[in-house]
Coordinates of C-alpha atoms and ligand atoms in Angstrom, one line a residue:
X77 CA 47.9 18.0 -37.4
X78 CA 47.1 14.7 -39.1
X79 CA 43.0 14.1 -38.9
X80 CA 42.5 10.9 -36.7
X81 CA 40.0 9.4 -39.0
X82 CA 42.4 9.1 -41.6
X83 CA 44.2 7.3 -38.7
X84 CA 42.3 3.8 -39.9
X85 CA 43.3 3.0 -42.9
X86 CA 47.3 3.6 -41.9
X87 CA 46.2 1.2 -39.0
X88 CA 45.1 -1.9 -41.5
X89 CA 48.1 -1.1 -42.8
X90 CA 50.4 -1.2 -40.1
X91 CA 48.6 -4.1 -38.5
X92 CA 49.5 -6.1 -41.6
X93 CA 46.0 -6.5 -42.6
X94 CA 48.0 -7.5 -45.9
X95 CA 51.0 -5.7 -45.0
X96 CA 54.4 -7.2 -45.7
X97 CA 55.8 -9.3 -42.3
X98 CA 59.9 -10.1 -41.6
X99 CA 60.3 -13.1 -39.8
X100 CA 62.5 -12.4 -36.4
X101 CA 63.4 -14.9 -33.9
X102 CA 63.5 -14.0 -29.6
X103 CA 64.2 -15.7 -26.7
X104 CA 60.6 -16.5 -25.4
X105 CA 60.9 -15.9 -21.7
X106 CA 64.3 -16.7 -20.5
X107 CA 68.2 -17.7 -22.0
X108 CA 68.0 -20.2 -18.4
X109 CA 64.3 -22.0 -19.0
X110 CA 63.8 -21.5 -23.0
X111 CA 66.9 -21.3 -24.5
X112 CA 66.1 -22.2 -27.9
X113 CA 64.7 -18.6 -29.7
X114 CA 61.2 -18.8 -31.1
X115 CA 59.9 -17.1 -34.7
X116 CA 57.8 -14.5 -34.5
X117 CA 56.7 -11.8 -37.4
X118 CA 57.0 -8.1 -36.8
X119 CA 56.4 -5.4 -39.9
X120 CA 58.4 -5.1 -42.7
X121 CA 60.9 -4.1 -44.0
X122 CA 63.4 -3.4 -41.6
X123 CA 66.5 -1.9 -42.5
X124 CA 70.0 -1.8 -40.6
X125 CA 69.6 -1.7 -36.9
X126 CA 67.2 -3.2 -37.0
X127 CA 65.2 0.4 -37.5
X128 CA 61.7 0.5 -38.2
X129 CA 58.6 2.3 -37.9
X130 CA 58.5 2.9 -34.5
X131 CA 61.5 1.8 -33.1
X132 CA 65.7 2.5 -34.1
X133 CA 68.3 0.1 -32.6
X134 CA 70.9 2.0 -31.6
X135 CA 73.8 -0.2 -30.1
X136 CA 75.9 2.6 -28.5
X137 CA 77.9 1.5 -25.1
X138 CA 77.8 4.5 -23.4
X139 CA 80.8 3.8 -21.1
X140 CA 82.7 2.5 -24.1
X141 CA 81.8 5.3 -26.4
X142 CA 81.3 2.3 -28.4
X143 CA 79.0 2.2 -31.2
X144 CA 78.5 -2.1 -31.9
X145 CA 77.8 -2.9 -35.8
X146 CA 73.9 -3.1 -36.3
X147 CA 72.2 -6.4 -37.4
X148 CA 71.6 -6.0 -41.5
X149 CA 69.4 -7.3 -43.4
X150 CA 70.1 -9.2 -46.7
X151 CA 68.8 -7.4 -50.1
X152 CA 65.3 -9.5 -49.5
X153 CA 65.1 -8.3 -46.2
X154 CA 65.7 -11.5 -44.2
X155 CA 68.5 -11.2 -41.4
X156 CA 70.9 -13.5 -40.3
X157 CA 70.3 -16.2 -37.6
X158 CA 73.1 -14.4 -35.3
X159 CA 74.1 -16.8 -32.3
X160 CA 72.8 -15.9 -28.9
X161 CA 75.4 -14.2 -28.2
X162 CA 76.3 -12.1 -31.1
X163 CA 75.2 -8.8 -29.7
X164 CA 73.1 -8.7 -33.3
X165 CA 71.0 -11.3 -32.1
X166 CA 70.5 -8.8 -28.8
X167 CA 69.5 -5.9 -30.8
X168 CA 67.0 -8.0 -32.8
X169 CA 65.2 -9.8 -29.9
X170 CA 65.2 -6.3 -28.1
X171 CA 63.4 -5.2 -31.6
X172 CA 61.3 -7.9 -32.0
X173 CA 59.5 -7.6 -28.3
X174 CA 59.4 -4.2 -28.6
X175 CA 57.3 -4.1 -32.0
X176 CA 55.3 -7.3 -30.6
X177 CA 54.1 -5.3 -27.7
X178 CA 53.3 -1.8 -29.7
X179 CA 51.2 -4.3 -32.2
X180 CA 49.2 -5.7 -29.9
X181 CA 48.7 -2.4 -28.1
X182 CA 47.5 -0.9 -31.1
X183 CA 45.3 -3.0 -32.4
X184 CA 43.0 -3.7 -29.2
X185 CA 42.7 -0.3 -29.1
X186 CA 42.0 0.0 -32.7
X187 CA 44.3 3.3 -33.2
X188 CA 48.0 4.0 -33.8
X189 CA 49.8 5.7 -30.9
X190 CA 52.5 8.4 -31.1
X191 CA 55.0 8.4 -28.2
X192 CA 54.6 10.3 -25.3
X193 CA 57.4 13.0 -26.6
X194 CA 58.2 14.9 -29.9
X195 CA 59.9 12.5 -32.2
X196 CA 58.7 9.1 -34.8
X197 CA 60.9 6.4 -33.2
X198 CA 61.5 5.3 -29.6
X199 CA 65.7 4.8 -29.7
X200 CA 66.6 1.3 -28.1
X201 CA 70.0 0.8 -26.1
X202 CA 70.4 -3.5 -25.9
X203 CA 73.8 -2.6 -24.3
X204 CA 73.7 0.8 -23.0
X205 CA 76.4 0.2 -20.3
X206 CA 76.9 -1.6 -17.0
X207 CA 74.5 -1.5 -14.6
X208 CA 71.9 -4.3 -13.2
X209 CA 68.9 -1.5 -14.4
X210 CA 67.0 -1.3 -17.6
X211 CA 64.5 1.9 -17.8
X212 CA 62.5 3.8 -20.5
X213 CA 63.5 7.4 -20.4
X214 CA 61.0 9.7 -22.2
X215 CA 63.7 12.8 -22.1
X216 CA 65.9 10.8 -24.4
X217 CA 63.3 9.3 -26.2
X218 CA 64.7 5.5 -25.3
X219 CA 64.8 2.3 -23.7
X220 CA 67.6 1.7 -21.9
X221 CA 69.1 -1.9 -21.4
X222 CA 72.4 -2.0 -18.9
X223 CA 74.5 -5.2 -18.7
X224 CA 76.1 -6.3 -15.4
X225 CA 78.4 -9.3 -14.5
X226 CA 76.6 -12.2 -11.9
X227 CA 78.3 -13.8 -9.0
X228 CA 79.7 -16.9 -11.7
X229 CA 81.6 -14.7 -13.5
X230 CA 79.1 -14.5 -16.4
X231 CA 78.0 -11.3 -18.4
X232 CA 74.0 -10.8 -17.7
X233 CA 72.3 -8.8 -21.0
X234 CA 68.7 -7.2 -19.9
X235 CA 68.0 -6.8 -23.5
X236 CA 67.4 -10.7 -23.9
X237 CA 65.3 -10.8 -21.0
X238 CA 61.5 -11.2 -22.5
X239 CA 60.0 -9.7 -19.2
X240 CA 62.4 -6.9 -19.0
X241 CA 62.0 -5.5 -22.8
X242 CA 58.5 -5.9 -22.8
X243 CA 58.0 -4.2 -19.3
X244 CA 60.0 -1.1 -20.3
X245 CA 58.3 -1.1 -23.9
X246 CA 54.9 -1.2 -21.3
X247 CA 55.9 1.9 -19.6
X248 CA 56.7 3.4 -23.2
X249 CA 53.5 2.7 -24.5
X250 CA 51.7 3.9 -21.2
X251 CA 53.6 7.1 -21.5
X252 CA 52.3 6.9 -25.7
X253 CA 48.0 6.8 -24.3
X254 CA 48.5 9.2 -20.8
X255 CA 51.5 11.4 -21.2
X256 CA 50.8 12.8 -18.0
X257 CA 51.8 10.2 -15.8
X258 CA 55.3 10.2 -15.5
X259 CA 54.2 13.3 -13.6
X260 CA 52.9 12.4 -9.9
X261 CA 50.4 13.9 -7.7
X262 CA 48.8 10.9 -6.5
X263 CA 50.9 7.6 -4.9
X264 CA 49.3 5.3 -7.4
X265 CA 50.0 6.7 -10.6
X266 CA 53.7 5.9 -10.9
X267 CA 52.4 2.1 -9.4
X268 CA 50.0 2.1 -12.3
X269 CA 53.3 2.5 -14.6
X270 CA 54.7 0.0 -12.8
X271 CA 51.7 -2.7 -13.2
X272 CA 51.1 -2.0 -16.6
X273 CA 55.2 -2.5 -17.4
X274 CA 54.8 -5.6 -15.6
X275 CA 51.3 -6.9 -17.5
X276 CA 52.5 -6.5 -20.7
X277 CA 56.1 -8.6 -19.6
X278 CA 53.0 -11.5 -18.5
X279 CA 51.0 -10.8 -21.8
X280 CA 53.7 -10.8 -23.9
X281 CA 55.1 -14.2 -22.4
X282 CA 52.1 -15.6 -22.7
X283 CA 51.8 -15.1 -26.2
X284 CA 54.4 -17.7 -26.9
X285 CA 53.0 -21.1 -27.3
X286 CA 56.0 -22.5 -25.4
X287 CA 55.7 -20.3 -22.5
X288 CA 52.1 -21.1 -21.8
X289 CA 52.7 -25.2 -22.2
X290 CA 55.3 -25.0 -19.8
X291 CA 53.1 -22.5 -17.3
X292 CA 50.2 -24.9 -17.8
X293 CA 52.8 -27.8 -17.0
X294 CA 54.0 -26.6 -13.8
X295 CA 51.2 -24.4 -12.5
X296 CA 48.8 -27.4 -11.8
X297 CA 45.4 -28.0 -12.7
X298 CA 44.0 -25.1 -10.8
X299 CA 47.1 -22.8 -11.9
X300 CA 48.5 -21.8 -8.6
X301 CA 51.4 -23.7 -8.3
X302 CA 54.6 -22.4 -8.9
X303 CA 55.6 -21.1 -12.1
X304 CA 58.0 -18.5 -13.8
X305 CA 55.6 -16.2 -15.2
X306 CA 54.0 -14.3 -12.3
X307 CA 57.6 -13.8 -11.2
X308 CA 58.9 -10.6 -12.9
X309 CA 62.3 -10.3 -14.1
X310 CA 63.5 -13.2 -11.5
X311 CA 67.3 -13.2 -12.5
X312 CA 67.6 -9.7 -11.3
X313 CA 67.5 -11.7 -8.2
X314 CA 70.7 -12.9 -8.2
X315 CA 72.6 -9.8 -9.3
X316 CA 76.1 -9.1 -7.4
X317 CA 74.5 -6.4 -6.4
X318 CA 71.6 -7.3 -4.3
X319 CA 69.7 -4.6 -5.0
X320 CA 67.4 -6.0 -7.2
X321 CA 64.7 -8.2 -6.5
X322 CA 61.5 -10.0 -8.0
X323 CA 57.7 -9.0 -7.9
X324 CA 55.4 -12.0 -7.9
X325 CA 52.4 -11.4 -9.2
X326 CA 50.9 -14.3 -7.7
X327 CA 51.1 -13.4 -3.9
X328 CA 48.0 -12.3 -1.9
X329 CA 49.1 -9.7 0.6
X330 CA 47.2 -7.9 2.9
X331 CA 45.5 -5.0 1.2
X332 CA 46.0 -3.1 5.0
X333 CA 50.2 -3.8 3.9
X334 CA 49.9 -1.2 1.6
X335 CA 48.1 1.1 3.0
X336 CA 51.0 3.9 3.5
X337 CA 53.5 2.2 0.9
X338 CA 54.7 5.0 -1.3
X339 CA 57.0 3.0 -3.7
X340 CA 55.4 2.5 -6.7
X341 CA 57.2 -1.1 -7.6
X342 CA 55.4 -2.4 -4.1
X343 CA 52.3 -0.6 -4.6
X344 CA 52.1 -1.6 -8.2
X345 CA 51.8 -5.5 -7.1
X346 CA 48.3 -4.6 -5.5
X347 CA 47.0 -3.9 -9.0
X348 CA 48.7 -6.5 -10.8
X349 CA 48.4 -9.5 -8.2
X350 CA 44.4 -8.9 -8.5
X351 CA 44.6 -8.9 -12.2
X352 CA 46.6 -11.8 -12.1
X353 CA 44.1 -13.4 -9.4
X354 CA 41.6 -12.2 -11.7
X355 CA 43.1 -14.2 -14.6
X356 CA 43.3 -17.2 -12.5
X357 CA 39.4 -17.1 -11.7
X358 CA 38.3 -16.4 -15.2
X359 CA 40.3 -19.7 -15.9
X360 CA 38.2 -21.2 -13.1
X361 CA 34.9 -20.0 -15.1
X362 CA 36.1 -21.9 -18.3
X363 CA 36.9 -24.6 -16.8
X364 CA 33.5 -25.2 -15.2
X365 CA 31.9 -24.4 -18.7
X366 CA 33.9 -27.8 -20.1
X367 CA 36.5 -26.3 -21.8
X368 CA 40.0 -28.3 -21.7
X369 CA 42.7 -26.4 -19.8
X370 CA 44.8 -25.3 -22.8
X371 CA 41.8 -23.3 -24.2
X372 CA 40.6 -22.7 -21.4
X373 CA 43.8 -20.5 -20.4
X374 CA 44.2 -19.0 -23.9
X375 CA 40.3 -17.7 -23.1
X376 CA 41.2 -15.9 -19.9
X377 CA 44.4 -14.4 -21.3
X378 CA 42.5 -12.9 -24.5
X379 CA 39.7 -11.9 -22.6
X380 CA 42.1 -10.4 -19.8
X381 CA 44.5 -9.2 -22.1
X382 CA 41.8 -7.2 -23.9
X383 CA 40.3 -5.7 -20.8
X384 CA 43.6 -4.2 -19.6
X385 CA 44.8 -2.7 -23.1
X386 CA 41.5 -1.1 -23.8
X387 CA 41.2 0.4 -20.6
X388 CA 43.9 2.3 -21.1
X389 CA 41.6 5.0 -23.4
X390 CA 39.5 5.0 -20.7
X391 CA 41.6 6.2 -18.0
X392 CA 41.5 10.0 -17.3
X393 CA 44.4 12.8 -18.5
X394 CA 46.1 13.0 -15.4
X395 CA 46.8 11.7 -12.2
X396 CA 45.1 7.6 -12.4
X397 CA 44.3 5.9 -9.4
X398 CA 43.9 2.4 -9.0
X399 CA 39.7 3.0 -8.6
X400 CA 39.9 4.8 -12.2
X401 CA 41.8 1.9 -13.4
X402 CA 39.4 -0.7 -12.4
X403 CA 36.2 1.4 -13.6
X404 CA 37.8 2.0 -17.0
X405 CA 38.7 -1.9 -17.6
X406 CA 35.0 -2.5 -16.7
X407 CA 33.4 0.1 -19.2
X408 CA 35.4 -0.1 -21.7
X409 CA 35.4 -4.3 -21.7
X410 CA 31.3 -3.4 -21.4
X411 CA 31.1 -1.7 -24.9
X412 CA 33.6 -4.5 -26.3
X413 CA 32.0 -7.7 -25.1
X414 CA 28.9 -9.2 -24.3
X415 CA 30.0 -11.3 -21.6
X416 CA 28.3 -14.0 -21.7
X417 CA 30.6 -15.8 -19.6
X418 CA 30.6 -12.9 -16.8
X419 CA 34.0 -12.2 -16.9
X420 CA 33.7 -9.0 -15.8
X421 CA 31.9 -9.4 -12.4
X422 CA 34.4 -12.1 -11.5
X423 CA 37.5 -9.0 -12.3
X424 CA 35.2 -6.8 -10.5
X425 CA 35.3 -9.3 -7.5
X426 CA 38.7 -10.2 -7.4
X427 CA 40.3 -6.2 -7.5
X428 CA 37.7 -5.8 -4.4
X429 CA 38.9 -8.5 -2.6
X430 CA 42.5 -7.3 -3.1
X431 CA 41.8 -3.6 -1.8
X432 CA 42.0 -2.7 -5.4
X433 CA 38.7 -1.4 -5.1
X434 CA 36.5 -0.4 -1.9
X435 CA 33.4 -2.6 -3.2
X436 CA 32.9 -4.4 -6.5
X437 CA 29.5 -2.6 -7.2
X438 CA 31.9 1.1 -7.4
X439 CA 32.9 -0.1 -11.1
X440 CA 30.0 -2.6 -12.1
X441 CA 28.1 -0.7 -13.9
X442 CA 26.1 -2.4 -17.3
X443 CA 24.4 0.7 -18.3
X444 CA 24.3 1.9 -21.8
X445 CA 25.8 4.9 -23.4
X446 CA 23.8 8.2 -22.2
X447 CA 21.9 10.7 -25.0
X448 CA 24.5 12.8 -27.6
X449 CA 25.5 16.3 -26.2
X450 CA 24.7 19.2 -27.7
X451 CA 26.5 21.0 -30.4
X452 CA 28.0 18.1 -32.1
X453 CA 30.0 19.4 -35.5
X454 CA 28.3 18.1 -38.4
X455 CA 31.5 16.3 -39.2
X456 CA 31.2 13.8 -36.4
X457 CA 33.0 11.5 -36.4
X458 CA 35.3 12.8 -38.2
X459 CA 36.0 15.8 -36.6
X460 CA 39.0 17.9 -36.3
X461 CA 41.0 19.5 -32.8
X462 CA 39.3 22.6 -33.5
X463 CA 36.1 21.1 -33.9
X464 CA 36.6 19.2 -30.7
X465 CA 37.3 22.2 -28.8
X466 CA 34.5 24.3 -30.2
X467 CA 32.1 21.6 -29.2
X468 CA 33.8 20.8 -25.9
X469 CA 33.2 24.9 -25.1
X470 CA 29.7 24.3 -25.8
X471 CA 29.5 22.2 -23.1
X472 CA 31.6 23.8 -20.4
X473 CA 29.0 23.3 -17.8
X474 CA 29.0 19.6 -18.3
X475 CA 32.8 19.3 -18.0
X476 CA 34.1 19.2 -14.6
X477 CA 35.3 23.1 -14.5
X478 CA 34.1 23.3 -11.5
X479 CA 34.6 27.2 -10.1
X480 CA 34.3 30.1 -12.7
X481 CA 33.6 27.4 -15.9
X482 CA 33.3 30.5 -18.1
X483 CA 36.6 31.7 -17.2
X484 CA 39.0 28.8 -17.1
X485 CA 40.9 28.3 -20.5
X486 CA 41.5 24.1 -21.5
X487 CA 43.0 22.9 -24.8
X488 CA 42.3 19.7 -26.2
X489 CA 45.1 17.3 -25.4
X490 CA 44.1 14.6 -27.6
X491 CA 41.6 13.5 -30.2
X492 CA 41.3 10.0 -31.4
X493 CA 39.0 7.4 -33.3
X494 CA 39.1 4.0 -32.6
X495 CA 38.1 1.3 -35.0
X496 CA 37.5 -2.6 -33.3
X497 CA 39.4 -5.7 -34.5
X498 CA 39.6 -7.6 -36.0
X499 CA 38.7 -6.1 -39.0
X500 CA 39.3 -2.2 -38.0
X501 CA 36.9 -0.7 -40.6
X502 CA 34.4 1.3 -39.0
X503 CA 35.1 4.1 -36.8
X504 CA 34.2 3.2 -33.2
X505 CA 34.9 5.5 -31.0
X506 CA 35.7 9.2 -31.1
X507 CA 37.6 10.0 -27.8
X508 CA 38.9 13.4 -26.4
X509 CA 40.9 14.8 -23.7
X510 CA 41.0 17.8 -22.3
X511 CA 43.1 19.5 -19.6
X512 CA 44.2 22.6 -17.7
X513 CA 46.6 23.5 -15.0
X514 CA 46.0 25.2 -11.7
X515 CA 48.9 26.1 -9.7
X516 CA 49.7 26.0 -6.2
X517 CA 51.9 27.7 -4.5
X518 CA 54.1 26.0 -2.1
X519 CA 54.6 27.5 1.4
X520 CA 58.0 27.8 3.2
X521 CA 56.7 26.4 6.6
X522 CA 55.6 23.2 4.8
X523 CA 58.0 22.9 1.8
X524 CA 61.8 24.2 3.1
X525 CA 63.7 24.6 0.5
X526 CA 60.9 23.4 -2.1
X527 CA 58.9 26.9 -0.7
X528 CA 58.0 29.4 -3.3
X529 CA 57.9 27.0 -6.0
X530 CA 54.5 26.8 -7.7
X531 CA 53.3 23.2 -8.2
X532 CA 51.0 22.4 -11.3
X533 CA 47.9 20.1 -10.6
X534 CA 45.9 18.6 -13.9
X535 CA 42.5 19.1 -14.2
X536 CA 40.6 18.0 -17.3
X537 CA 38.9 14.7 -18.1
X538 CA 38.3 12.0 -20.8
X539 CA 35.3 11.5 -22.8
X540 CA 34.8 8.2 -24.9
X541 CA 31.6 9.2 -27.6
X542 CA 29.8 5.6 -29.7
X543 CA 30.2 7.0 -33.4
X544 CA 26.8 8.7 -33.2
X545 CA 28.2 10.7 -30.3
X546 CA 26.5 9.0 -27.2
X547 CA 28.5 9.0 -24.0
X548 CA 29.7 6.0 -22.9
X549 CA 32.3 7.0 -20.6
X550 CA 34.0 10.1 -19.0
X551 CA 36.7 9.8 -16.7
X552 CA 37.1 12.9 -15.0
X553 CA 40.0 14.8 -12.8
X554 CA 38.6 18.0 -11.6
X555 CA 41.0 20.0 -9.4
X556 CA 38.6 19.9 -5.8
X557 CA 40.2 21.1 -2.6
X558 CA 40.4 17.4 -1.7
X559 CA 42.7 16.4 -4.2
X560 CA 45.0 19.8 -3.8
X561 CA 45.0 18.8 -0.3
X562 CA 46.2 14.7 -1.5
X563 CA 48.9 16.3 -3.7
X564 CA 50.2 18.2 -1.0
X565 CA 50.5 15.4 1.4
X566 CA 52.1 13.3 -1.0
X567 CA 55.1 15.7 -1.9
X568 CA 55.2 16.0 1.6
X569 CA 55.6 12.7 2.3
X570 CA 58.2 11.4 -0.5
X571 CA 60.0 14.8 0.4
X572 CA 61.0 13.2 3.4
X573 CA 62.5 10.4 2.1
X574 CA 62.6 9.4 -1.5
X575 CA 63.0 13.0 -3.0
X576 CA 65.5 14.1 -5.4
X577 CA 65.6 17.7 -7.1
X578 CA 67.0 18.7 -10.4
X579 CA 67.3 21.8 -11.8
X580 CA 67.6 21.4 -15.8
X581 CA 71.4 21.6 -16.0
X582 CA 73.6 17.9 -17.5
X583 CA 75.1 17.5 -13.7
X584 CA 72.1 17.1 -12.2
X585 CA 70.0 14.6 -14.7
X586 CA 73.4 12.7 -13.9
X587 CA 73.1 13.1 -10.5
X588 CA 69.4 12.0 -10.5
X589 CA 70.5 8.8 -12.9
X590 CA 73.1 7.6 -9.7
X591 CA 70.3 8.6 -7.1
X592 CA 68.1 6.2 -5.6
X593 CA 65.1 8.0 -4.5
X594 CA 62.3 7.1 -6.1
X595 CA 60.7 10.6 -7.3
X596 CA 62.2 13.9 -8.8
X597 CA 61.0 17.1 -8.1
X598 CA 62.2 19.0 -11.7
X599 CA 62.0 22.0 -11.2
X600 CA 61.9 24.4 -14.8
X601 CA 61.9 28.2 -13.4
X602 CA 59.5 29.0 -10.8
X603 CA 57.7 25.6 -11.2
X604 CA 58.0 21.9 -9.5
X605 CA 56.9 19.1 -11.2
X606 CA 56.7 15.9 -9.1
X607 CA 58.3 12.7 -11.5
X608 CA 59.2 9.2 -11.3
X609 CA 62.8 8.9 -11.4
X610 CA 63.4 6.9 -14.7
X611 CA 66.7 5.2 -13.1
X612 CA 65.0 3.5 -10.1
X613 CA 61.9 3.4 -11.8
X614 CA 62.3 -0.2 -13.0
X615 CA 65.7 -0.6 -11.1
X616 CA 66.5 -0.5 -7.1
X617 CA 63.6 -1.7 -4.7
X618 CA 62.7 -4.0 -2.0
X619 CA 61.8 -7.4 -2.1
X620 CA 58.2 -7.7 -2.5
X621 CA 58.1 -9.9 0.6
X622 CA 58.5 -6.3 2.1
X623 CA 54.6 -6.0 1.5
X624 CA 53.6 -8.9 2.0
X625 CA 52.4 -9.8 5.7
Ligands
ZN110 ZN1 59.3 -0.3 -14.4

């Protein structure tokens, strides 16, 4: 295993802290209202593909059995200005959002991520086959982007849809920090997917100059008029099909009209709608401090930006809720940024108001980081997976083992360092995870066909150490009779009606792709694990106005 600290300098590297740059050009938001592709840089050199670092371009048509020829580069590594609809010019804007979003990702959190399953690169699909769906699917390692014809005859390409690349590279990047949660005990941990797929599509627009002129343009002065960035992959809207719909981030439902919602795309908008509310009102606070409107904005979406990306390290090993969401955007923006602006009680306020959140004193908290624990290696902060789980042993009365702590094995999950931008020289942070299972049995009576299986439940936490090994935050999942008791009433409940089981034969993961339920139970010998199902995940659902009251 590679030793984290030696994670930083690779990071300067990669973040082009005098790195080499290529010069690729996207479609900022949409072919419809910005048709005229904007240059961005992503790191060099590419080679045919495009393949790089991270990511490999891999234009196979499924239903085709098609492979398209790759966009090349020329011998100084420059590629072509393909026309828009030159599937080249597909595979590079699916690149070029893609790479965007992993660079911004890893430098607020000041560490390089490795995907959520065992290989280097994610593969990207810009024309996987015909289907209105795009999805990230961590068992083939890819992002998947379908094309399907609209009602005017023309051929719609997900892959040059800004919010729909960036929103599946989201979920791949989630599934990169907190490989846990395309498992789901708990309703809001597939919504939290869905929020942060749908963040990064707003932050990700919003990095385009062009984008925010014409948001600030038709939003108003107070930014709540209509506009085409709240609204998530809108054109979906007009597929043949009908089944696909928009989420507008800028709707204030009723927090009681999602109180027994179990779809994660409609529960995801009560997380994102605050933090877009949340963004609107940090505006407000610039605005009142004299600053024109176009800083102003670019103020609230750094800030906001930040606060979402770094909270991500905060957020516990398994099974997230919403309240763990909003504590660890709070703590971690707490050892990032003074403040002085008070940014953060104005989030706090808005994700209460939304139902987010029962109260916004449950995630203000200012307080400093608390006294080292005992037993640090010598090697701090630079210490190794070993290391971490010798000193993590050391302290199993502090970690949430709750019954027989002396008895109950854990392993280390993760161990990072984290070094701040912009300059990413000193270590920052050294964070670890830790986790065990504990299985339940499920019971004929309750279960029916799913009886006799054994369900796994997470327990383990997150610790976030200051470089001299203070605690400044631990987020942790212990397994209580409560939350067995949670996990078993939400199988129960998506068993009844958004349930699909596979066994780990090729007919079934087919079958599952066609189905529209909205969770998997896999099931791998005598265990059940409860999933998101990858093909509806970002596909199928409601309109949003379904929430709304
Ligand atoms: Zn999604």
């Amino acid at each position: 295993m590679k030793a984290a600290h030696r994670q930083i300098p690779a990071l300067r590297e990669r973040l082009a802290l005098g790195g080499d740059r290529v010069t690729l050009r996207v479609v900022p938001q949409h072919p419809r209202l910005t048709p005229d592709p904007v240059e961005v840089s992503v790191n060099a050199p590419l080679f045919a593909g495009p393949i790089g670092p991270d990511l490999a371009v891999f234009d196979y048509n499924r239903e085709r059995d098609r492979l398209l020829p790759p966009a090349t580069p020329s011998r100084r590594g420059t590629f072509p200005d393909y026309d828009l609809d030159d599937p080249r010019f597909h595979q590079l804007n699916a690149y070029a959002i893609a790479a965007r979003a992993i660079d911004l990702a890893e430098s607020e959190l000041g560490r390089l991520l490795s995907w959520g399953f065992e290989a280097n690169r994610l593969i990207v699909l810009p024309h996987a086959g015909y289907l209105a769906n795009a999805f990230y699917d961590e068992d083939t390692h890819s992002l998947q982007f379908f094309s399907f014809r609209q009602p005017d005859g023309t051929i719609y390409h997900t892959s040059v849809i800004h919010d729909i690349v960036a929103h599946e590279t989201g979920h791949a990047l989630l599934d990169a920090v907190r490989d846990r949660y395309t498992e789901g005990n708990h309703r809001e941990t597939p919504a939290i997917h869905e929020a942060i797929g749908d963040l990064t599509a707003v932050f990700a627009a919003f990095s385009h100059q062009i984008v925010r002129e014409r948001f600030l343009a038709s939003a108003g002065e107070d930014l709540r008029g209509p506009n085409e960035v709240a609204t998530i992959a809108e054109e979906f809207e007009t597929s043949s099909s009908g089944a696909l719909a928009l989420r507008d981030l800028a709707v204030n439902p009723r927090p009681s009209s999602f109180r027994s919602v179990t779809d994660p795309h409609l529960l995801s908008v009560q997380l994102s709608a605050a933090i877009w509310e949340a963004l609107i009102r940090i505006y407000e606070v610039n605005r009142t401090r004299g600053d024109l409107p176009e800083p102003a904005f670019r103020l609230a979406r750094t800030a906001l930006q930040r606060m979402v990306v770094r909270a991500l390290d905060y957020l516990p090993p398994a099974d997230v809720t919403f309240v763990d969401f909003a504590l660890a955007m709070y703590r971690a923006d707490r050892f990032a940024n003074q403040d002085a602006r008070g940014y953060r009680p104005v989030l706090a306020r808005a994700l209460a108001e939304r139902g987010v959140i029962e109260r916004a004193s449950d995630i203000e908290d200012e307080s400093d980081a608390t006294p080292a624990w005992p037993g640090r290696p010598p090697s701090w902060p630079r210490i190794t997976q070993a290391e971490a789980y010798v000193f993590l042993d050391a302290n199993r009365q502090r970690l949430a083992l709750s019954t027989q702590a002396r008895y109950r094995d854990f392993v280390v999950r993760d161990l990072y360092v984290t070094s701040r931008p912009p300059s990413h020289v000193e270590i920052d942070e050294v964070i670890l995870t830790y986790e065990y299972p504990i299985d339940i049995e499920l019971d004929a009576r309750r279960f029916g066909s799913l009886g006799g299986y054994w369900l796994p439940i997470w327990g383990g936490g997150t610790l976030v150490f200051d470089r001299d090994g203070r605690l400044r935050h631990r987020a942790d999942k212990p397994v209580t009779r409560e939350r067995v008791r949670e996990a078993l009433d939400f199988l129960r409940s998506v068993a009844a009606t958004s349930l699909v089981r596979m066994d780990q034969t090729a007919e079934d993961r087919f079958r599952v792709g066609g189905a529209r339920a909205a969770y998997v139970a896999a099931i791998a010998g005598d265990r059940l694990s409860l999933r998101s199902n990858p093909a509806v995940r970002c596909g199928s659902r409601p309109p949003i106005g379904g929430a709304a009251p």
